[in-house]
XYZ file of C-alpha atoms in Angstrom:
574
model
C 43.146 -89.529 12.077
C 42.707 -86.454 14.377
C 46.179 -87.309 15.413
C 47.256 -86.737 12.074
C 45.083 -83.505 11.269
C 47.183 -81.691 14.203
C 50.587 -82.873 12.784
C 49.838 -81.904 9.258
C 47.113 -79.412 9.753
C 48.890 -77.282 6.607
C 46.282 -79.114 4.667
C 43.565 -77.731 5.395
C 40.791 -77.252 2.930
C 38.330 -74.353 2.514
C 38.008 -71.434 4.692
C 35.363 -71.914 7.666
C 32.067 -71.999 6.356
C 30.239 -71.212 9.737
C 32.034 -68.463 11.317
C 29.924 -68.085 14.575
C 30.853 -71.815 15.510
C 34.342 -70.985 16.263
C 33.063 -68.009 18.184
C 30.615 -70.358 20.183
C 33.037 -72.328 21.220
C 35.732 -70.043 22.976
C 37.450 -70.671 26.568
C 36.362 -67.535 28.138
C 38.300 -67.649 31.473
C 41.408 -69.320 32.846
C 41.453 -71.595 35.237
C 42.401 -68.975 38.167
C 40.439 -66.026 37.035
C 38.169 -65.825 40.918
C 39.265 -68.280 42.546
C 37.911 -67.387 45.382
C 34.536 -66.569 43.965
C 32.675 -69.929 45.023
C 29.847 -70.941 42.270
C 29.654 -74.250 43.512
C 31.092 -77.295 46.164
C 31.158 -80.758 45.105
C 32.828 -83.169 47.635
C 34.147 -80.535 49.588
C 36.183 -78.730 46.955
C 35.050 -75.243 45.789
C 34.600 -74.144 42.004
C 34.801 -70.821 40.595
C 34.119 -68.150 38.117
C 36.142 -69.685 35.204
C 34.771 -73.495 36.282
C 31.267 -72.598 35.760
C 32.349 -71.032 32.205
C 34.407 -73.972 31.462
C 32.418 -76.643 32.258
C 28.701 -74.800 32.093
C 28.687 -72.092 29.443
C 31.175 -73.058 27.297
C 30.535 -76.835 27.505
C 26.461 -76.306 27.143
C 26.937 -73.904 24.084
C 29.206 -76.944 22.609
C 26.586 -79.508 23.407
C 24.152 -77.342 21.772
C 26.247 -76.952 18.388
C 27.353 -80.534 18.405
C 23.435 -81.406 18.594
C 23.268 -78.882 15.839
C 26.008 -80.288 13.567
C 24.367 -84.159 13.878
C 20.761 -82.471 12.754
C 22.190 -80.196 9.763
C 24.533 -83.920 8.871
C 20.928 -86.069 9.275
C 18.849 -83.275 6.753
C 21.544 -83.385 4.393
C 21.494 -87.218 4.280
C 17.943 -87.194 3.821
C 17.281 -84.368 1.368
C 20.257 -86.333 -0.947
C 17.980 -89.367 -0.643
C 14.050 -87.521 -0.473
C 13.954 -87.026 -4.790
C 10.500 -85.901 -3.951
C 11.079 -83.414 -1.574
C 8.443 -84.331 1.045
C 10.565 -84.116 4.161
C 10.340 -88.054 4.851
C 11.857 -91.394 2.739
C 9.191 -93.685 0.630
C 9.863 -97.347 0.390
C 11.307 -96.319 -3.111
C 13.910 -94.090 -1.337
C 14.690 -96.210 0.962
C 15.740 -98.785 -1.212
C 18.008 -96.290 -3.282
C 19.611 -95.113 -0.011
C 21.305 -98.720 0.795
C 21.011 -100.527 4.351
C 24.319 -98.765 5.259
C 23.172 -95.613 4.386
C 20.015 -96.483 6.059
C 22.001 -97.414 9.294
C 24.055 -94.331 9.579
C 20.801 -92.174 9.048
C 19.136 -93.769 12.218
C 22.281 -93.893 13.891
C 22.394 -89.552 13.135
C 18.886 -89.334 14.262
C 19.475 -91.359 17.735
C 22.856 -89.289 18.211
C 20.777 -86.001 18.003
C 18.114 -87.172 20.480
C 20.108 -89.026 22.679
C 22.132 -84.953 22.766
C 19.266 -83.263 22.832
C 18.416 -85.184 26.014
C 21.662 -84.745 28.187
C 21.262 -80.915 27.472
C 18.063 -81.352 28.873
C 19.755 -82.923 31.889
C 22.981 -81.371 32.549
C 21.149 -78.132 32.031
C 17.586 -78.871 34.038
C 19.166 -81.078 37.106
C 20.075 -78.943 40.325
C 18.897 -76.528 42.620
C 15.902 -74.164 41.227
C 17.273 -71.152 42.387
C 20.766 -71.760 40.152
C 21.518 -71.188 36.539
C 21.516 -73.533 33.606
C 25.625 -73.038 33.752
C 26.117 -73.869 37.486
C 24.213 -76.828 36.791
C 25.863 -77.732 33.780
C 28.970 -78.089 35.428
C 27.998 -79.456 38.938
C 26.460 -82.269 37.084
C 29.922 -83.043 34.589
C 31.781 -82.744 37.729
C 29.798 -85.145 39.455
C 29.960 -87.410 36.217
C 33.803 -87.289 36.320
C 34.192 -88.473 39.175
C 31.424 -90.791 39.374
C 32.487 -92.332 36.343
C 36.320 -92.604 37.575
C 35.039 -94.645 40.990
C 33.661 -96.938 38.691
C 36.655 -96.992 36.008
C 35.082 -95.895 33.219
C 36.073 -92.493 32.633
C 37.561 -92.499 29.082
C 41.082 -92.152 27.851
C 42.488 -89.750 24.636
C 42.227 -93.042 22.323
C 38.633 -93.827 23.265
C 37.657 -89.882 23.092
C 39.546 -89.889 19.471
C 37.790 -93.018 18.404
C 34.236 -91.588 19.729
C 34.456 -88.241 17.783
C 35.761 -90.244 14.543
C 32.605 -92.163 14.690
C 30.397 -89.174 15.137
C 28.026 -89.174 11.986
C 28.171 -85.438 11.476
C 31.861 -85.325 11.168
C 31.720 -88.426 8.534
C 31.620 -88.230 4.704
C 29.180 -89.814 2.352
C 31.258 -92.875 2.822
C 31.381 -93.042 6.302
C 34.889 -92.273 6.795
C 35.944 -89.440 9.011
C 35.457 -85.693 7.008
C 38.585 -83.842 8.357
C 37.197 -80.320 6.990
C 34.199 -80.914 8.957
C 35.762 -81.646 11.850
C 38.011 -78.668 11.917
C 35.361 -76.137 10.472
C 33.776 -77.468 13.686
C 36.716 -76.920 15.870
C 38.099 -73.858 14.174
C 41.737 -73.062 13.203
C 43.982 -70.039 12.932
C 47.151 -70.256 10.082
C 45.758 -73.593 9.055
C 46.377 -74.993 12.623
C 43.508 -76.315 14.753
C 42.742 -74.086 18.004
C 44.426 -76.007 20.589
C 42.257 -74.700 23.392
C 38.882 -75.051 21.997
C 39.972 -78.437 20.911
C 41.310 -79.376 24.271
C 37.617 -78.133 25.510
C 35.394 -80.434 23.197
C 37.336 -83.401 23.809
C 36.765 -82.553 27.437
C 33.047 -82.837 26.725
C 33.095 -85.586 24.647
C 34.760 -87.611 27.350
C 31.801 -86.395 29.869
C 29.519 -87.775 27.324
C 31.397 -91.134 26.774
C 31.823 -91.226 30.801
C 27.353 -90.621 31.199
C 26.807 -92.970 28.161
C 29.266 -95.175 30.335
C 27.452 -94.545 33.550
C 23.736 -95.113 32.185
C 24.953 -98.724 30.571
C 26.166 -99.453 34.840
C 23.300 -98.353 36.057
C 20.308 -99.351 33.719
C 20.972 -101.189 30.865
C 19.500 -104.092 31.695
C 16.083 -102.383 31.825
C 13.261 -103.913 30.265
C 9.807 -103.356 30.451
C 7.950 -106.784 31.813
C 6.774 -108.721 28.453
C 3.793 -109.824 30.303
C 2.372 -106.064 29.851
C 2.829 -105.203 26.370
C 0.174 -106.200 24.519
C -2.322 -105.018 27.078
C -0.128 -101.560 26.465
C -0.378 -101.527 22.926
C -4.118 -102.672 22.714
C -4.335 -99.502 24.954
C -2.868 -97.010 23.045
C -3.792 -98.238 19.860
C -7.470 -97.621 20.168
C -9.428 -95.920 17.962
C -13.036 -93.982 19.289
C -16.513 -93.221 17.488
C -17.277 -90.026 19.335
C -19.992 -87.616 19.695
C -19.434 -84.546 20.269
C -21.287 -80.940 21.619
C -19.483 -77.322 20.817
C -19.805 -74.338 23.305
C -18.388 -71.392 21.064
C -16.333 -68.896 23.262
C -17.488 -65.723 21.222
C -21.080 -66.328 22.033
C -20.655 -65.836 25.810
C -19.124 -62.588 25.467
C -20.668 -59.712 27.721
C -22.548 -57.899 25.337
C -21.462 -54.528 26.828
C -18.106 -53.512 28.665
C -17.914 -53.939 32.328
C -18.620 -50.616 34.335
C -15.608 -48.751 35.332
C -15.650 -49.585 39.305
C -15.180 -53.418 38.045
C -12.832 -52.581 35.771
C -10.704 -50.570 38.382
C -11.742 -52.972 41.256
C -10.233 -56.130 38.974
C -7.212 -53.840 37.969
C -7.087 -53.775 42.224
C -6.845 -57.499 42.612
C -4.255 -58.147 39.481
C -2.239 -54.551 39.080
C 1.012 -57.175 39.951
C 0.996 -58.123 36.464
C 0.368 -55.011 34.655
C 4.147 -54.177 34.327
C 6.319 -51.605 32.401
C 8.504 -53.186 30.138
C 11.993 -54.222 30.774
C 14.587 -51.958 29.262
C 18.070 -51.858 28.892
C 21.071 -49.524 28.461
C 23.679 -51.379 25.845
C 27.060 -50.236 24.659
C 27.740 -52.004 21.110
C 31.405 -52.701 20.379
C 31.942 -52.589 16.428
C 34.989 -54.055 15.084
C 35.807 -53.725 11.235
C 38.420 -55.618 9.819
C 41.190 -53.342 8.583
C 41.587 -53.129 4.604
C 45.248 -54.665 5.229
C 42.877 -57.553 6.365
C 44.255 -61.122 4.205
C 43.347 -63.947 6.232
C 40.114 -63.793 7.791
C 40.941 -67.063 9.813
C 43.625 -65.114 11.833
C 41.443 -61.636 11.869
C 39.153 -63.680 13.594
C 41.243 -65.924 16.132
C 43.039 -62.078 16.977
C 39.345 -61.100 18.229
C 38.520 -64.201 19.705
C 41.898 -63.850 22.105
C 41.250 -60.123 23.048
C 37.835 -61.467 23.930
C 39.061 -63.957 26.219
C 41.489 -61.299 27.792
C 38.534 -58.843 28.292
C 36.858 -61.861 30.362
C 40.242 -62.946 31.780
C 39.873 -59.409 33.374
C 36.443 -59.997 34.461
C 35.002 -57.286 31.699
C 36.175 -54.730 33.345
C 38.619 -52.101 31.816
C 36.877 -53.481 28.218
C 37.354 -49.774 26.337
C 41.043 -49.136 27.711
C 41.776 -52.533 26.524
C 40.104 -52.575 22.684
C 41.583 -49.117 22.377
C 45.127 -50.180 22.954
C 44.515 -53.286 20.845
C 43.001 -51.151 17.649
C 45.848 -48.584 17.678
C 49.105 -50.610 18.477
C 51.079 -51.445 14.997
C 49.987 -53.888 12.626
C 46.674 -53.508 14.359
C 43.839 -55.619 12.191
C 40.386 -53.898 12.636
C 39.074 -50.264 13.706
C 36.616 -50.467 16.461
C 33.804 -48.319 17.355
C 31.804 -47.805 20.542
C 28.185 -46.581 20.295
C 25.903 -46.424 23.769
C 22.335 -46.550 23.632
C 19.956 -45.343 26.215
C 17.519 -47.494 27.769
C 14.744 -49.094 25.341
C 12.343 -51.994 26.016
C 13.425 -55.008 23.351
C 11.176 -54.188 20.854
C 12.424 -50.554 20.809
C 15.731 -51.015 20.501
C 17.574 -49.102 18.181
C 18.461 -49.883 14.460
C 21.737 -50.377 15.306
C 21.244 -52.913 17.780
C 19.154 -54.933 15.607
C 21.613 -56.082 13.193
C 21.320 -59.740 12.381
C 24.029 -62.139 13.713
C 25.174 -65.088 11.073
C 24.588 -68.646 12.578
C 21.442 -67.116 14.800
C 20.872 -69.815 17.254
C 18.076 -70.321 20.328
C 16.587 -67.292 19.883
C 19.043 -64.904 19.815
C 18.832 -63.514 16.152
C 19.785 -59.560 16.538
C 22.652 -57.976 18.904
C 19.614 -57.124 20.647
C 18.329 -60.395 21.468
C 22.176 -61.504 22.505
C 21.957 -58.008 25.014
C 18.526 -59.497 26.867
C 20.438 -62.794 27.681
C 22.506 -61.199 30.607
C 21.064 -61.647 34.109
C 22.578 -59.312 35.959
C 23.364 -55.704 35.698
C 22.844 -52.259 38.161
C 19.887 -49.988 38.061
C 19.769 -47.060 35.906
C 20.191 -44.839 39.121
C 23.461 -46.645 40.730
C 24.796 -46.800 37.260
C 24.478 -42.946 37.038
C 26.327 -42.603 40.752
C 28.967 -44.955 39.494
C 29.852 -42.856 36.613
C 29.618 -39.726 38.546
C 31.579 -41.054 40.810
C 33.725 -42.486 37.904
C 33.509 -46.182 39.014
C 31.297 -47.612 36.369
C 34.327 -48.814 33.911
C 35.674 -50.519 36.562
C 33.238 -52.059 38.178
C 31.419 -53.573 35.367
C 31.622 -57.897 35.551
C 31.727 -60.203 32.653
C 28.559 -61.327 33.081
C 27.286 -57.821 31.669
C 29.452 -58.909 28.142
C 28.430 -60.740 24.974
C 30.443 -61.735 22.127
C 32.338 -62.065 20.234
C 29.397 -62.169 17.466
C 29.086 -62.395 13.578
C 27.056 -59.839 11.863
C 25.904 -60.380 8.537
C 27.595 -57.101 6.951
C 31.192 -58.428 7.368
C 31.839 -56.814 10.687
C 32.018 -57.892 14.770
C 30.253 -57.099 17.413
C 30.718 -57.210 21.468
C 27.529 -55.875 23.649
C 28.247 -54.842 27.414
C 24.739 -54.230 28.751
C 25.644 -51.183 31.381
C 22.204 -51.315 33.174
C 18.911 -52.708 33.607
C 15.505 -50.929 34.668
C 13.621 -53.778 36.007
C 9.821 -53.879 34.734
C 7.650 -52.018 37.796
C 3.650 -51.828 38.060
C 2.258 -49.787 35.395
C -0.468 -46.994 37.020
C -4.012 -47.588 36.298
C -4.313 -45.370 34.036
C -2.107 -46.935 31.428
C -3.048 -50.424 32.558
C -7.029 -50.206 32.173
C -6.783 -50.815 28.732
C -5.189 -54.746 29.521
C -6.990 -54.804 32.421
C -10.285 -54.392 30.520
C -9.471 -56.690 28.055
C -8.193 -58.893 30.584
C -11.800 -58.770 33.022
C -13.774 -59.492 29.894
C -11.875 -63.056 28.796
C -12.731 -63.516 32.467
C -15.947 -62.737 31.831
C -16.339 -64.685 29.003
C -14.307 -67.987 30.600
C -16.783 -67.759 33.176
C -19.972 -67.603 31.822
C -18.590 -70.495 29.432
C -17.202 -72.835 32.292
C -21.057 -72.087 34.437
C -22.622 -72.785 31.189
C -20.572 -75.424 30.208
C -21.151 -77.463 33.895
C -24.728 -76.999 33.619
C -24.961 -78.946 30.589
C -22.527 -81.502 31.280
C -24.584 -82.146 34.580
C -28.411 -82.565 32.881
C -26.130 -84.996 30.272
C -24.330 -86.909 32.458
C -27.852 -87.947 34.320
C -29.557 -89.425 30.446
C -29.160 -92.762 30.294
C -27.986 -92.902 26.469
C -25.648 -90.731 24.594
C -28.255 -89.643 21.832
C -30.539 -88.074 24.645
C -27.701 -86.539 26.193
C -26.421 -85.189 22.906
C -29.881 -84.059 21.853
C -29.986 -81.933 24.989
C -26.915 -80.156 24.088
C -27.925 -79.362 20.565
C -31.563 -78.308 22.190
C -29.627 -75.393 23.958
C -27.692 -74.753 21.379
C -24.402 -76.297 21.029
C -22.878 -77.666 17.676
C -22.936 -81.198 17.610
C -21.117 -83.611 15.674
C -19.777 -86.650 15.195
C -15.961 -88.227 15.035
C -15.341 -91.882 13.713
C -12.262 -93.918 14.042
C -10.666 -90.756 15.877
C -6.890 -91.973 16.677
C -5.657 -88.601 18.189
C -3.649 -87.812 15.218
C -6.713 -87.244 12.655
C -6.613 -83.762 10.670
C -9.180 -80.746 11.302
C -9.647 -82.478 14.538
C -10.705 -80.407 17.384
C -7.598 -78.774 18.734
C -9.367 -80.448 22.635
C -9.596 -83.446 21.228
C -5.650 -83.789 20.294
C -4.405 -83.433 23.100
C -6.866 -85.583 25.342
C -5.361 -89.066 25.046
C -5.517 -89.749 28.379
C -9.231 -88.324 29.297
C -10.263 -90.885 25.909
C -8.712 -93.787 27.324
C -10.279 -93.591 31.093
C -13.433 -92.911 29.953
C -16.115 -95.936 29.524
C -17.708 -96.496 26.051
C -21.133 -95.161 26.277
C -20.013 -92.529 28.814
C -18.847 -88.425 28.762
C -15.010 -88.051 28.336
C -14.202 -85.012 31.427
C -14.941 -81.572 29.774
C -12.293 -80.289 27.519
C -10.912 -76.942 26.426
C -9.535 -75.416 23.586
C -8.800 -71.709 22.189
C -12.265 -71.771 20.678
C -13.815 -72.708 23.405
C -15.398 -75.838 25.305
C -16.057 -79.698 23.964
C -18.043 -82.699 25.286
C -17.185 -85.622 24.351
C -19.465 -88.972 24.352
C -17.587 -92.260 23.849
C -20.084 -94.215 21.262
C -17.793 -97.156 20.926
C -13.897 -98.316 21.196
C -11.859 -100.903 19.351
C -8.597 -101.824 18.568
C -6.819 -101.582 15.530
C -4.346 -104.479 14.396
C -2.020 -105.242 11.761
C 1.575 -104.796 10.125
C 1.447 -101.216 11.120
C 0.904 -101.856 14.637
C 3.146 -104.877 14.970
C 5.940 -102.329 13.911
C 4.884 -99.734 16.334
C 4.687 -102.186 18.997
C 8.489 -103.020 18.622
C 10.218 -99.375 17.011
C 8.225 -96.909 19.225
C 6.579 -97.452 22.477
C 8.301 -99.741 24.039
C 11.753 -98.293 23.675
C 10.901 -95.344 24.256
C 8.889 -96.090 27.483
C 12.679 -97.615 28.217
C 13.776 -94.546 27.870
C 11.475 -93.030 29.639
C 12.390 -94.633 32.752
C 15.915 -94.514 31.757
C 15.965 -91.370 32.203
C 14.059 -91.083 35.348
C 16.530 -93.855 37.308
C 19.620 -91.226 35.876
C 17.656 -88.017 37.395
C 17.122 -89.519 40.619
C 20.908 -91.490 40.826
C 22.372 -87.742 39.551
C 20.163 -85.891 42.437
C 21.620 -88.366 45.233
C 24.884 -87.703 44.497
C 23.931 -84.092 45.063
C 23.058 -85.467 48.918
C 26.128 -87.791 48.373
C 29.048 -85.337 47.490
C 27.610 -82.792 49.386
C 26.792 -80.013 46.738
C 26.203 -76.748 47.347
C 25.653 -73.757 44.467
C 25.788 -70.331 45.615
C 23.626 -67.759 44.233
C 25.283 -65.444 41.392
């Protein structure tokens, strides 16, 4: 089928719905753009520059709009099903949906957690000191060739045949969707973008080669039988609990703290009493021309004088969109704004146009501009451009783009410099450093107050007494039955104290627990176990699998970080 749709791509259906996807997914650098510039060794052979673009930010951006696609695919197969519009399927629903429909909804969901868990990987597994890129592509690197020692590193037909199968590029019949596959891909004339499709079936076959890999290594994985109804009676308890309140407003100082503490406290902390970051961005507008017809081609034109701005390492960027806008038949008029340096929130309006297809945060121009890293000071920016260096010597890493914005236009950002955030004097920091002493203040007195208590009840010899000595000095006691951790208006302590719950002896105090509003003690009263057809269904579709998982994942961190040791691997810092 995907054979076919680059023969015959003339049949393309409707224009590309999601614009910013294409843009997402562009080949910023060619293979020989810094060559020399070493990002990374693996086995003894030195990657670059355009590697670490290739195989890091281009292929973790694709991971992350793949993931994307399969969760947009899964809502809409749910909402068509969900007639009552709560957000989840009733027995009733269910039934209308169909077991096939049923399958390929489960099948959507795993897909998008099973992606949303290699990003996590590929993007978390290396060195500390390197970036999310570099350790994107040290770790696909190391798959690759991993995965062709063992033989399992996939060919075009089994890439083809995965990407077919993918539930967010299949209809409502569960046969492949070619528009959804090339609004995905992107296209220019009606022809699929060889290049970005040559990229994602490069991932894909990194995925195929891990899914590969973790079926070598730890398939066979099971968690001993032996253990898992001890494990379930475990985590299926429910608790009567008492329960003793120590409000954080009421240990407040009742006056502020004299001004020597203040200052002496401002003294101790001043490191993180900091100026705000700011930032000096040129914006790069480019308007389609009215002679615009085919918005498809306006927009592969800007994607390919994007990649020859970052085929040129960023630098020379105005000489080059000049001679692009003014040369015949040129498409779009482009204007360059600079704006001086502002803190993020203080940006200017013009930098705070919305981008379509916002994604991880980065909703205005000015959210895409505090993404880059790197960047000189305001002061050796200023002797560059005396000097009349700064053109020239600006990298890509100070670009973003191409991007989307919502009033028809384009937009590339070069961030020119970056005044790093640098300790604020005392006089503007005593305001935060006031407020700051008297939470201490406050946590203090509560934690003292709070250890007191807990002492004089630990030493009772029954739960009531203790509990009646608590609301004696005046904490707010209650009482909890049949708390399971998930109960509504529970203490915000309580949900997250699983753990503290389940060590605890009935009849004893759970370890003292914390919350925004302030401090809980918790008395066990009694435990038991709940059983039944919900639990026998949670025993075999959620913990157990996904303590498989679990470990799963673990034995694939650890094999991944010795063939760090094994191939050598070294990143360099960028």
């Amino acid at each position: 089928m995907l054979e076919f749709i680059r023969k015959n791509s003339w049949i393309a259906l409707a224009a590309i719905a999601a614009i910013l996807i294409g843009f997402l997914l562009m080949d910023y650098a060619g293979k020989n753009v810094m060559g020399s510039d070493r990002f990374a060794s693996v086995n003894e052979t030195n990657y670059s520059y355009a590697d670490q673009v290739e195989l890091g930010e281009n292929g973790l951006r694709m991971l992350g709009m793949l993931t994307s696609e399969c969760q947009r695919h899964h809502a809409g197969m749910l909402a068509q099903f969900d007639t009552n519009k709560d957000g989840q399927l009733d027995d009733k629903e269910r039934a209308a949906m169909g077991p096939a429909n049923e399958a390929a909804l489960q099948r959507n969901l795993e897909a998008v957690v099973f992606l949303n868990q290699l990003y996590q990987m590929w993007a978390g597994i290396g060195p500390n000191n390197s970036k999310e890129d570099t350790k994107a592509m040290t770790n696909r690197i190391i798959v690759r060739e991993e995965a062709k020692k063992y033989g399992v590193y996939p060919d075009k037909k089994q890439t083809d045949t995965f990407i077919e199968n993918l539930a967010a590029f299949q209809n409502g019949s569960g046969d492949f969707d070619a528009e959804a596959y090339m609004q995905f891909i992107g296209k220019k004339d009606g022809n699929i973008n060889k290049e970005r499709e040559a990229a994602f079936h490069s991932l894909v076959a990194d995925i195929i080669a891990w899914n590969a890999l973790q079926a070598i290594l730890v398939d066979d994985l099971k968690i001993n039988e032996a253990i898992e109804g001890k494990m379930l009676d475990i985590n299926q308890q429910t608790f009567d609990l008492s329960t003793a309140r120590l409000h954080r407003a009421k240990y407040a100082p009742s006056t502020d703290p004299s001004e020597e503490d203040v200052k002496a406290f401002w003294e101790q902390n001043k490191g993180k009493y900091l100026s705000k970051e700011r930032r000096g961005v040129t914006l790069f507008t480019l308007t389609p021309a009215e002679n615009v017809k085919n918005d498809d081609n306006f927009r592969a034109d800007i994607e390919e004088l994007y990649e020859t701005v970052m085929e040129a390492n960023g630098r020379a960027v105005v000489k080059q969109l000049e001679t692009a806008s003014t040369r015949a038949g040129s498409e779009f008029i482009v204007k360059e704004e600079t704006y001086p340096l502002a803190a993020r929130d203080q940006m200017a309006a013009g930098l705070a146009t919305p981008i379509v297809g916002a994604d991880q945060g980065i909703e205005t121009i000015a959210d895409a501009a505090f993404t880059v890293e790197d960047a000189p000071a305001p002061a050796v920016y200023e002797q560059r451009k005396e000097a009349g260096k700064a053109d020239s010597e600006i990298k890509a890493g100070q670009m973003r783009g191409v991007y989307s914005t919502k009033d028809g236009k384009y937009a590339i950002i070069r961030v020119n410099t970056i005044e790093k955030p640098t300790e604020l004097p005392y006089e503007e920091a005593r305001a935060s450093a006031l407020a700051d002493l008297k939470t201490k203040l406050t946590s203090d007195k509560l934690h003292q107050t709070a250890q007191e208590l807990f002492a004089r009840m630990e030493k009772e010899d029954s739960l009531d007494k203790a509990f009646t000595i608590a609301k004696e000095v005046g904490a707010e006691v209650a009482t909890i039955d049949k708390f399971t951790g998930e109960m509504e208006n529970a203490p915000a302590a309580l949900l997250n104290a699983g753990e503290a719950l389940l060590t605890t002896d009935t009849g004893k105090l759970a370890p003292i627990m914390e919350d925004k509003d302030g401090i809980l003690l918790v008395g066990i009263r009694k435990r038991s176990v709940e059983d039944g057809p919900q639990q026998a269904a949670i025993r075999t579709g959620y913990y157990f699998p996904q303590l498989e998982n679990i470990h799963r994942s673990e034995i694939m961190t650890d094999w991944l970080l010795q063939c760090y040791v094994k191939y050598k691997v070294q990143v360099a810092q960028h």
